[in-house]
CSV table of C-alpha atoms and ligand atoms in Angstrom, one decimal:
chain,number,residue,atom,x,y,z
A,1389,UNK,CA,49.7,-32.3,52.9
A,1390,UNK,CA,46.9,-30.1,51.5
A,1391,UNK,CA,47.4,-26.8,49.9
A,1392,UNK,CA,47.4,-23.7,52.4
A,1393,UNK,CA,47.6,-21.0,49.6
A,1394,UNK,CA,44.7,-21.2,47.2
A,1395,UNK,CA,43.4,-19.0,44.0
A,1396,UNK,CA,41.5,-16.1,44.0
A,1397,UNK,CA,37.7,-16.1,45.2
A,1398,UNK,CA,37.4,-14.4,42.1
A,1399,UNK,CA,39.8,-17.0,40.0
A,1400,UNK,CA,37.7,-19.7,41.1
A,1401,UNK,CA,34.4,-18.4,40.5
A,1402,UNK,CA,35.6,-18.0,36.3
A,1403,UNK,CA,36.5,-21.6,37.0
A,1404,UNK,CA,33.2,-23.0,38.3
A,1405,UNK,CA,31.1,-20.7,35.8
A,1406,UNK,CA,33.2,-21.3,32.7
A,1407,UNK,CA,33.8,-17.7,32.5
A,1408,UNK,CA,37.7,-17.8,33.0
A,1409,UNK,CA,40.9,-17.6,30.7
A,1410,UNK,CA,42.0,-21.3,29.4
A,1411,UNK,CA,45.5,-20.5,31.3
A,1412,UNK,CA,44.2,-19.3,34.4
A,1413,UNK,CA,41.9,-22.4,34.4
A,1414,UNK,CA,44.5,-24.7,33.6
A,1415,UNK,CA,46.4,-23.6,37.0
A,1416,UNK,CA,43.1,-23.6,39.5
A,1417,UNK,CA,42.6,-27.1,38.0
A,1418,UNK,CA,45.9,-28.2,38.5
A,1419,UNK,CA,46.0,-26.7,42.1
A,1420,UNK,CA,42.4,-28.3,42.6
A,1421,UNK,CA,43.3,-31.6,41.4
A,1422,UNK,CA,45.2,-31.5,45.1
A,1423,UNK,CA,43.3,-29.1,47.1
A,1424,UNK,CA,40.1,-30.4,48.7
A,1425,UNK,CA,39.4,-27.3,49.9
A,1426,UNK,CA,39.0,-25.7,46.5
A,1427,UNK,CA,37.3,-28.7,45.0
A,1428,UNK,CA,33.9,-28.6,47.7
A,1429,UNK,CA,34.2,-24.6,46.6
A,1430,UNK,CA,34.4,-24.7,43.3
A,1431,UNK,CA,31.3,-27.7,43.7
A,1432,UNK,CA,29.6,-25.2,45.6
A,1433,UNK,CA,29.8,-22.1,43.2
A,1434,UNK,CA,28.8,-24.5,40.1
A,1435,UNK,CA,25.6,-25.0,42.0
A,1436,UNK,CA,25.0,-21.6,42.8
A,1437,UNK,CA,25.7,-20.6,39.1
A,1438,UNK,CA,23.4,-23.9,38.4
A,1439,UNK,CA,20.2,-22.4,40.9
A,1440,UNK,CA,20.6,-18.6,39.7
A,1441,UNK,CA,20.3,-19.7,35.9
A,1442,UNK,CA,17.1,-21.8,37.0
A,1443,UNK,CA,15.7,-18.7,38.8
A,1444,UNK,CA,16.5,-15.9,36.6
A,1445,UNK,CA,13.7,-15.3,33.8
A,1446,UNK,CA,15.1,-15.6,30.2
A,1447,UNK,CA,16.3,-12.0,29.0
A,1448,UNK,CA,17.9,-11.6,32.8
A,1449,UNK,CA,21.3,-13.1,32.3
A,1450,UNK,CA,24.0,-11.2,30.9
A,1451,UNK,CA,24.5,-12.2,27.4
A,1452,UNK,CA,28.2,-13.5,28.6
A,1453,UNK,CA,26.9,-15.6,32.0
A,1454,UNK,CA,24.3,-17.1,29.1
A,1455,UNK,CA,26.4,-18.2,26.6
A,1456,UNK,CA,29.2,-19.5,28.8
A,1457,UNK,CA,26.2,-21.7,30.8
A,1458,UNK,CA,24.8,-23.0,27.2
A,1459,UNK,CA,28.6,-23.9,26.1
A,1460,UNK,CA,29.1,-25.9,29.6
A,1461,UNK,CA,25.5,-27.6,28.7
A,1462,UNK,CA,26.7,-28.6,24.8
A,1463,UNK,CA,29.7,-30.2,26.4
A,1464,UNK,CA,30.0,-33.4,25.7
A,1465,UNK,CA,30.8,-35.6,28.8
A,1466,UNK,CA,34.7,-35.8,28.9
A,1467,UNK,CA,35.8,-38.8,26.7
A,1468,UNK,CA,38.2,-41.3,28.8
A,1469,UNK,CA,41.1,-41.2,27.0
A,1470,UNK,CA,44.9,-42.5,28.4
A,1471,UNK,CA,46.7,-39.6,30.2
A,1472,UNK,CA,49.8,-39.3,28.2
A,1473,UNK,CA,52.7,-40.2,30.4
A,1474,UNK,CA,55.2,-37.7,31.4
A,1475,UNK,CA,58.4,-37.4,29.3
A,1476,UNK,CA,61.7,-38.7,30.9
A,1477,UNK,CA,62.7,-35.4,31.7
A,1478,UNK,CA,59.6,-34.6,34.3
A,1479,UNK,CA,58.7,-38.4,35.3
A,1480,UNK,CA,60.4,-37.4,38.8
A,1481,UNK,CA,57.6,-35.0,39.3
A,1482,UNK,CA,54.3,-36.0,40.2
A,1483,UNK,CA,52.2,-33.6,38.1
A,1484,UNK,CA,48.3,-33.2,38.1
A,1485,UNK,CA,46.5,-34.9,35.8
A,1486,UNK,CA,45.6,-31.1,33.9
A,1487,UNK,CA,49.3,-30.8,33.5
A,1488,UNK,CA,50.5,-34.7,32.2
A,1489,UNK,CA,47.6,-33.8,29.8
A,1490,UNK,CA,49.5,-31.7,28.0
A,1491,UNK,CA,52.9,-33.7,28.5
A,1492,UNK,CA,53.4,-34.8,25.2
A,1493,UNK,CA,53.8,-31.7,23.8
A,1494,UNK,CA,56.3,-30.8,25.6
A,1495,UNK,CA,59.8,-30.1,24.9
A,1496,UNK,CA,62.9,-30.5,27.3
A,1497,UNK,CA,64.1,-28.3,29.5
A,1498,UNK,CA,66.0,-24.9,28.6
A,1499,UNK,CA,68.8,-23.3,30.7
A,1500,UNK,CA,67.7,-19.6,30.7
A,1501,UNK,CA,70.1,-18.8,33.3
A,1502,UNK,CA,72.4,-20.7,35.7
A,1503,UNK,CA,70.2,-22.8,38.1
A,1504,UNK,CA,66.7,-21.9,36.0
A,1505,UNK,CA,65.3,-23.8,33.2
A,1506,UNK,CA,61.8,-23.1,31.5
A,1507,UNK,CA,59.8,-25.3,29.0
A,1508,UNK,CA,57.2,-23.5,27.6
A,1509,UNK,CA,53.4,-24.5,27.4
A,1510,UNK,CA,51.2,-24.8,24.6
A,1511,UNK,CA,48.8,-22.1,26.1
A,1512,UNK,CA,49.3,-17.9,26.6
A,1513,UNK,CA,47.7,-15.4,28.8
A,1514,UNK,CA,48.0,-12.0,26.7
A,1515,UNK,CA,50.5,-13.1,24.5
A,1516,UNK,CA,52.7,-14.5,27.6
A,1517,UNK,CA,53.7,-18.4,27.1
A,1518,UNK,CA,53.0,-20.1,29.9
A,1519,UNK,CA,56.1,-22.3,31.6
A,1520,UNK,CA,57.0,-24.9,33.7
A,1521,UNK,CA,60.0,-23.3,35.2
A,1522,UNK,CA,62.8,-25.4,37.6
A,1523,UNK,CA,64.8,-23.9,39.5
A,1524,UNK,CA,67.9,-24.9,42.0
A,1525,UNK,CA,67.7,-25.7,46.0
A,1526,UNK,CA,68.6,-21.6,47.0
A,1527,UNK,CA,68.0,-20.0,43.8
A,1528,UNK,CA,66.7,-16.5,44.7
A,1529,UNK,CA,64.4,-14.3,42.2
A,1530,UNK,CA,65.7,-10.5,42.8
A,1531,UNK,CA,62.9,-8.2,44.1
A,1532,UNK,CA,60.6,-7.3,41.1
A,1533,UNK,CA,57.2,-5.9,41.0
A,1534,UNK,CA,54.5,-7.7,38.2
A,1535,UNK,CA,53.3,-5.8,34.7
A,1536,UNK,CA,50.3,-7.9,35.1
A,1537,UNK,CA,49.0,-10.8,37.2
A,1538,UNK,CA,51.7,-13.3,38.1
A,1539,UNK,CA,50.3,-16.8,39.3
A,1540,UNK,CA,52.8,-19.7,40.4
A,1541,UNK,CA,51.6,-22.8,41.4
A,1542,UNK,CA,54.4,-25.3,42.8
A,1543,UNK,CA,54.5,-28.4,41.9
A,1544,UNK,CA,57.8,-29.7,43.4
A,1545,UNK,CA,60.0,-28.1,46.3
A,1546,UNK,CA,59.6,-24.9,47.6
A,1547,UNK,CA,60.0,-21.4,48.2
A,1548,UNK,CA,59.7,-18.4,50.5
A,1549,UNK,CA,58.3,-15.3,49.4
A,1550,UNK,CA,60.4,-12.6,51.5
A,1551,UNK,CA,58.1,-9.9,52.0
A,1552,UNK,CA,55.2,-12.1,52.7
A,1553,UNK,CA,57.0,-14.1,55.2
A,1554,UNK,CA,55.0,-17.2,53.9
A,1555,UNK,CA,56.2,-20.7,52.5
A,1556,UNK,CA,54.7,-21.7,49.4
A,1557,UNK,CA,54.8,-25.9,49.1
A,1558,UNK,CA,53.4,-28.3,46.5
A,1559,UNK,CA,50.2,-27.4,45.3
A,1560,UNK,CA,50.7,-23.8,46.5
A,1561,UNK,CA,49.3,-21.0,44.8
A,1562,UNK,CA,50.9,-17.6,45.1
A,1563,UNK,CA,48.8,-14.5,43.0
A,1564,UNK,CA,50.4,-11.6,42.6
A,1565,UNK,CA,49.4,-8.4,40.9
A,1566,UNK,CA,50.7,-5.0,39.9
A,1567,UNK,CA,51.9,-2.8,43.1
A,1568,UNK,CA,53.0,-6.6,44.7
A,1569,UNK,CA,56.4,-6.5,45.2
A,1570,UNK,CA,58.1,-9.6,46.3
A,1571,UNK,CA,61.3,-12.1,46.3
A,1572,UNK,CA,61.3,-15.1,45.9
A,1573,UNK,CA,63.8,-17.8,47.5
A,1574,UNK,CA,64.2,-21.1,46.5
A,1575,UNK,CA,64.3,-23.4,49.9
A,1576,UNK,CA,67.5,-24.8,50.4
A,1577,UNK,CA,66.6,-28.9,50.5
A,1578,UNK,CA,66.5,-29.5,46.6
A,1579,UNK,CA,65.0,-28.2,43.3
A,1580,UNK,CA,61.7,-26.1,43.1
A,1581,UNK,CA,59.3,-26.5,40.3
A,1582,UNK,CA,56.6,-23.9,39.4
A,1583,UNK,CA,54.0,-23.5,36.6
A,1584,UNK,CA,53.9,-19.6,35.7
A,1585,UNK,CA,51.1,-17.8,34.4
A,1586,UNK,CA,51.7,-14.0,33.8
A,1587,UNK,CA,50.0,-11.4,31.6
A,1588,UNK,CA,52.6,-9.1,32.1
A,1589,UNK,CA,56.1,-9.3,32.2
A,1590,UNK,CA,58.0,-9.0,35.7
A,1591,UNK,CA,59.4,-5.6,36.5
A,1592,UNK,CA,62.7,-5.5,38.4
A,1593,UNK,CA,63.2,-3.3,40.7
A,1594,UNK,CA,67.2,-2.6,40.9
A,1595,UNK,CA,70.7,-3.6,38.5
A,1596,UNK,CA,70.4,-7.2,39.7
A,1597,UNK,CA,67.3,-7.5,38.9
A,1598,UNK,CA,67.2,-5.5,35.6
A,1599,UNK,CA,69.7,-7.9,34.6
A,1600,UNK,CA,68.3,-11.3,35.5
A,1601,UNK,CA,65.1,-10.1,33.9
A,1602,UNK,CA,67.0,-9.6,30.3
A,1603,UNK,CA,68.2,-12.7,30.7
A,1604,UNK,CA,65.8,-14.8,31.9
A,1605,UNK,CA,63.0,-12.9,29.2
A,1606,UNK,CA,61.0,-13.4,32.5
B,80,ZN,ZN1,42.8,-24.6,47.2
């Protein structure tokens, strides 16, 4: 089944124009590797980017639009090189290719808290690891607000965000930002796997909370 929750309008257009964060890009690519919705979008907005730099006279593009678009031209063409294949410990999951690129760095997983486990990613956004975190069929994540912009892309299972009354699935992207208070509850039929990117660290809003946050370092 495809994707119903996508990135950002805005997330997507970094993407296509090479203007993004390497972390941010890592999760639209891994939620476009199963999303043909967001592949013919992001397809579309390269080519928009691709006609505007035709059009505009040289001197008109801003100096950051510019140099991204001559980086993207340098680029080598990918080399084809063997995906590295997933370690023992996520070989039940079927990750996206953007994901089991970076398998083999990766260590096992950590218990952080009974039911959640995290293995941290070779990348940060502001300082904040990015992580692969698993979590227990009816694991629920107290209410907490976001210190920055909190994106969760699942990858195995699900989970209902309470307040939003939606069902994120595999491949789901759920963006949240600060003033976006939600819950989140693991669905009941077996573990859920997300990749988290976050600028910011959660903010909890009451004890239980508080105190799953200090223990989690979430
Ligand atoms: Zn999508």
């Amino acid at each position: 089944m495809s994707p119903t929750h996508h990135p950002t309008e805005e997330l997507l257009r970094a993407y296509a124009l090479g203007s993004g964060e390497q972390a941010l890009d890592l999760a639209v690519a891994a939620h476009g590797a199963r999303c043909p919705v967001c592949q013919v979008q992001v397809q579309e907005l390269e080519a928009i980017g691709g006609a505007l730099l035709s059009r505009l006279p040289s001197g008109g593009l801003p100096a950051w639009a510019l140099e991204a678009a001559l980086a993207r031209l340098d680029e080598a063409p990918p080399a084809e090189r063997a995906r590295p294949e997933a370690p023992s410990w996520l070989r039940h999951l079927d990750l996206p290719g953007p994901l089991l690129d970076l398998c083999d760095q990766l260590a096992p997983w950590s218990t952080i808290w009974p039911g959640i486990r995290r293995i941290e990613l070779p990348l940060s956004l502001d300082g904040e690891r990015l992580a692969l975190v698993g979590m227990d069929a009816g694991t629920e994540i107290p209410e907490h607000d976001h210190g920055g912009l909190e994106l969760n892309l699942v990858l195995a299972g699900g989970f209902d965000d309470v307040q939003e009354r939606a069902a994120y699935l595999p491949g789901d992207v759920s963006c949240k930002e600060p003033g976006q208070v939600h819950t989140v509850q693991v669905h009941g039929d077996g573990e859920c796997v997300v990749l988290v990117v976050r600028s910011g660290r959660l903010v909890p809003r009451n004890l239980k909370g508080r105190l799953g946050a200090w223990i989690t370092g979430m």
